[in-house]
């Protein structure tokens, strides 16, 4: 799996914004706080706004605000807003893949991959990240020594 810069920046920007609540923040403030290229962040913030995660206010006191409490925004919500579905195979939902012969079981493998992503990303909220209180099953996964080994 590849976590794109777009998804990473989006999650970091939302976490940064949530940490400032109830205050708002400008694109420049978010970019500087998280070391994200400003122009790239601008398009990401637009995606998050269109998805209903952020609200933008113009003017001297303007900036971005979350539309919901951080406990109601999952990492999956943010990733989907910026990247689309959590798992796709050649642009298709995993369950729509059809393979001939001995490759047939791969459909079930890709569905399981999507399920495992959901298990982490749909159950981890922005509030969890800010409080450094990740769900227990996420903590258990990252505690495994092989989780920290690149392969």
Tab-separated table of C-alpha atoms in Angstrom:
chain	number	residue	atom	x	y	z
A	1	UNK	CA	0.000	0.000	0.000
A	2	UNK	CA	1.164	3.481	-0.780
A	3	UNK	CA	0.037	6.440	1.326
A	4	UNK	CA	0.320	9.438	-0.968
A	5	UNK	CA	1.664	12.833	0.031
A	6	UNK	CA	-1.837	14.152	-0.677
A	7	UNK	CA	-3.441	11.831	1.910
A	8	UNK	CA	-0.652	12.420	4.441
A	9	UNK	CA	-0.859	16.206	4.063
A	10	UNK	CA	-4.660	16.139	4.314
A	11	UNK	CA	-4.623	14.181	7.567
A	12	UNK	CA	-1.899	16.400	9.028
A	13	UNK	CA	-3.763	19.584	8.064
A	14	UNK	CA	-7.015	18.368	9.651
A	15	UNK	CA	-5.208	17.258	12.814
A	16	UNK	CA	-3.468	20.641	13.019
A	17	UNK	CA	-6.755	22.470	12.524
A	18	UNK	CA	-8.496	20.310	15.120
A	19	UNK	CA	-5.762	21.074	17.648
A	20	UNK	CA	-6.601	24.788	17.323
A	21	UNK	CA	-10.348	24.475	17.927
A	22	UNK	CA	-12.429	26.515	18.264
A	23	UNK	CA	-10.105	28.911	16.414
A	24	UNK	CA	-9.752	28.812	12.652
A	25	UNK	CA	-6.528	28.805	10.649
A	26	UNK	CA	-5.508	30.071	7.249
A	27	UNK	CA	-3.972	27.919	4.557
A	28	UNK	CA	-0.636	29.598	5.191
A	29	UNK	CA	-0.786	28.909	8.934
A	30	UNK	CA	-1.589	25.246	8.333
A	31	UNK	CA	1.110	24.941	5.664
A	32	UNK	CA	3.756	26.471	7.912
A	33	UNK	CA	2.745	24.482	10.997
A	34	UNK	CA	2.959	21.152	9.151
A	35	UNK	CA	5.604	22.001	6.529
A	36	UNK	CA	3.233	21.410	3.614
A	37	UNK	CA	3.636	23.190	0.254
A	38	UNK	CA	1.022	25.963	0.251
A	39	UNK	CA	-0.307	25.592	-3.300
A	40	UNK	CA	-0.649	21.829	-2.898
A	41	UNK	CA	-2.427	22.336	0.421
A	42	UNK	CA	-4.854	24.749	-1.244
A	43	UNK	CA	-6.205	22.013	-3.527
A	44	UNK	CA	-6.349	19.544	-0.631
A	45	UNK	CA	-8.320	22.001	1.513
A	46	UNK	CA	-10.741	22.437	-1.390
A	47	UNK	CA	-11.301	18.660	-1.495
A	48	UNK	CA	-11.876	18.589	2.273
A	49	UNK	CA	-14.315	21.481	2.014
A	50	UNK	CA	-16.268	19.815	-0.798
A	51	UNK	CA	-16.431	16.630	1.286
A	52	UNK	CA	-17.960	18.599	4.168
A	53	UNK	CA	-15.048	18.098	6.551
A	54	UNK	CA	-13.973	21.751	6.530
A	55	UNK	CA	-15.715	25.066	6.193
A	56	UNK	CA	-13.989	28.181	4.856
A	57	UNK	CA	-14.668	31.748	5.864
A	58	UNK	CA	-13.286	34.683	3.894
A	59	UNK	CA	-12.141	38.010	5.206
A	60	UNK	CA	-9.714	39.357	7.782
A	61	UNK	CA	-10.882	36.908	10.427
A	62	UNK	CA	-11.348	34.115	7.917
A	63	UNK	CA	-9.786	30.729	7.662
A	64	UNK	CA	-10.708	27.069	7.819
A	65	UNK	CA	-12.690	25.325	10.552
A	66	UNK	CA	-13.851	21.761	11.049
A	67	UNK	CA	-17.543	21.191	10.394
A	68	UNK	CA	-17.763	18.432	13.035
A	69	UNK	CA	-16.016	17.630	16.299
A	70	UNK	CA	-12.675	15.818	15.838
A	71	UNK	CA	-14.165	12.700	17.456
A	72	UNK	CA	-16.596	12.425	14.534
A	73	UNK	CA	-13.971	12.630	11.771
A	74	UNK	CA	-12.094	9.445	10.965
A	75	UNK	CA	-8.813	9.147	9.132
A	76	UNK	CA	-10.791	7.179	6.518
A	77	UNK	CA	-13.086	10.184	5.963
A	78	UNK	CA	-10.078	12.366	5.192
A	79	UNK	CA	-8.382	9.832	2.930
A	80	UNK	CA	-11.593	9.221	0.973
A	81	UNK	CA	-12.143	12.974	0.573
A	82	UNK	CA	-8.743	13.416	-1.034
A	83	UNK	CA	-8.020	10.050	-2.674
A	84	UNK	CA	-11.337	8.284	-3.222
A	85	UNK	CA	-11.945	4.701	-2.067
A	86	UNK	CA	-9.507	3.240	0.458
A	87	UNK	CA	-8.701	0.286	-1.773
A	88	UNK	CA	-9.164	-0.121	-5.487
A	89	UNK	CA	-7.689	-2.573	-7.935
A	90	UNK	CA	-6.933	-0.908	-11.250
A	91	UNK	CA	-9.596	1.665	-10.391
A	92	UNK	CA	-12.284	-0.913	-9.546
A	93	UNK	CA	-13.755	-2.010	-6.222
A	94	UNK	CA	-11.954	-5.180	-5.106
A	95	UNK	CA	-15.163	-7.241	-5.236
A	96	UNK	CA	-15.549	-6.397	-8.941
A	97	UNK	CA	-12.248	-7.975	-9.939
A	98	UNK	CA	-12.460	-11.265	-11.798
A	99	UNK	CA	-9.412	-13.416	-12.375
A	100	UNK	CA	-9.093	-16.576	-14.429
A	101	UNK	CA	-7.717	-19.886	-13.269
A	102	UNK	CA	-5.391	-20.064	-10.299
A	103	UNK	CA	-5.534	-16.281	-9.744
A	104	UNK	CA	-9.259	-16.473	-8.844
A	105	UNK	CA	-8.668	-16.232	-5.044
A	106	UNK	CA	-7.000	-12.827	-5.491
A	107	UNK	CA	-10.420	-11.170	-5.401
A	108	UNK	CA	-10.803	-12.337	-1.796
A	109	UNK	CA	-7.265	-11.168	-0.978
A	110	UNK	CA	-8.003	-7.630	-2.244
A	111	UNK	CA	-11.305	-7.549	-0.343
A	112	UNK	CA	-9.421	-8.569	2.819
A	113	UNK	CA	-6.834	-5.837	2.227
A	114	UNK	CA	-9.638	-3.272	2.039
A	115	UNK	CA	-11.198	-4.683	5.224
A	116	UNK	CA	-7.897	-4.395	7.095
A	117	UNK	CA	-7.474	-0.782	5.982
A	118	UNK	CA	-11.000	-0.026	7.135
A	119	UNK	CA	-10.315	-1.675	10.484
A	120	UNK	CA	-7.601	0.882	11.212
A	121	UNK	CA	-8.678	4.001	9.317
A	122	UNK	CA	-12.427	3.892	10.052
A	123	UNK	CA	-11.840	3.367	13.763
A	124	UNK	CA	-9.172	6.023	14.291
A	125	UNK	CA	-10.500	9.562	14.706
A	126	UNK	CA	-8.798	12.915	14.557
A	127	UNK	CA	-9.510	13.235	18.288
A	128	UNK	CA	-7.670	9.946	18.897
A	129	UNK	CA	-4.598	11.301	17.106
A	130	UNK	CA	-4.633	14.663	18.917
A	131	UNK	CA	-4.976	12.958	22.307
A	132	UNK	CA	-2.399	10.295	21.376
A	133	UNK	CA	-4.991	7.683	22.390
A	134	UNK	CA	-5.182	5.376	19.410
A	135	UNK	CA	-7.687	2.508	19.423
A	136	UNK	CA	-6.387	-0.574	21.230
A	137	UNK	CA	-6.328	-2.746	18.094
A	138	UNK	CA	-4.223	-0.090	16.326
A	139	UNK	CA	-1.810	0.030	19.255
A	140	UNK	CA	-1.531	-3.764	19.203
A	141	UNK	CA	-0.749	-3.739	15.472
A	142	UNK	CA	1.983	-1.143	15.791
A	143	UNK	CA	3.487	-2.946	18.824
A	144	UNK	CA	4.353	-5.969	16.723
A	145	UNK	CA	8.097	-5.889	15.962
A	146	UNK	CA	7.515	-6.758	12.305
A	147	UNK	CA	5.284	-3.682	11.940
A	148	UNK	CA	8.348	-1.463	12.100
A	149	UNK	CA	10.386	-3.521	9.632
A	150	UNK	CA	10.491	-2.443	6.002
A	151	UNK	CA	10.164	-5.289	3.524
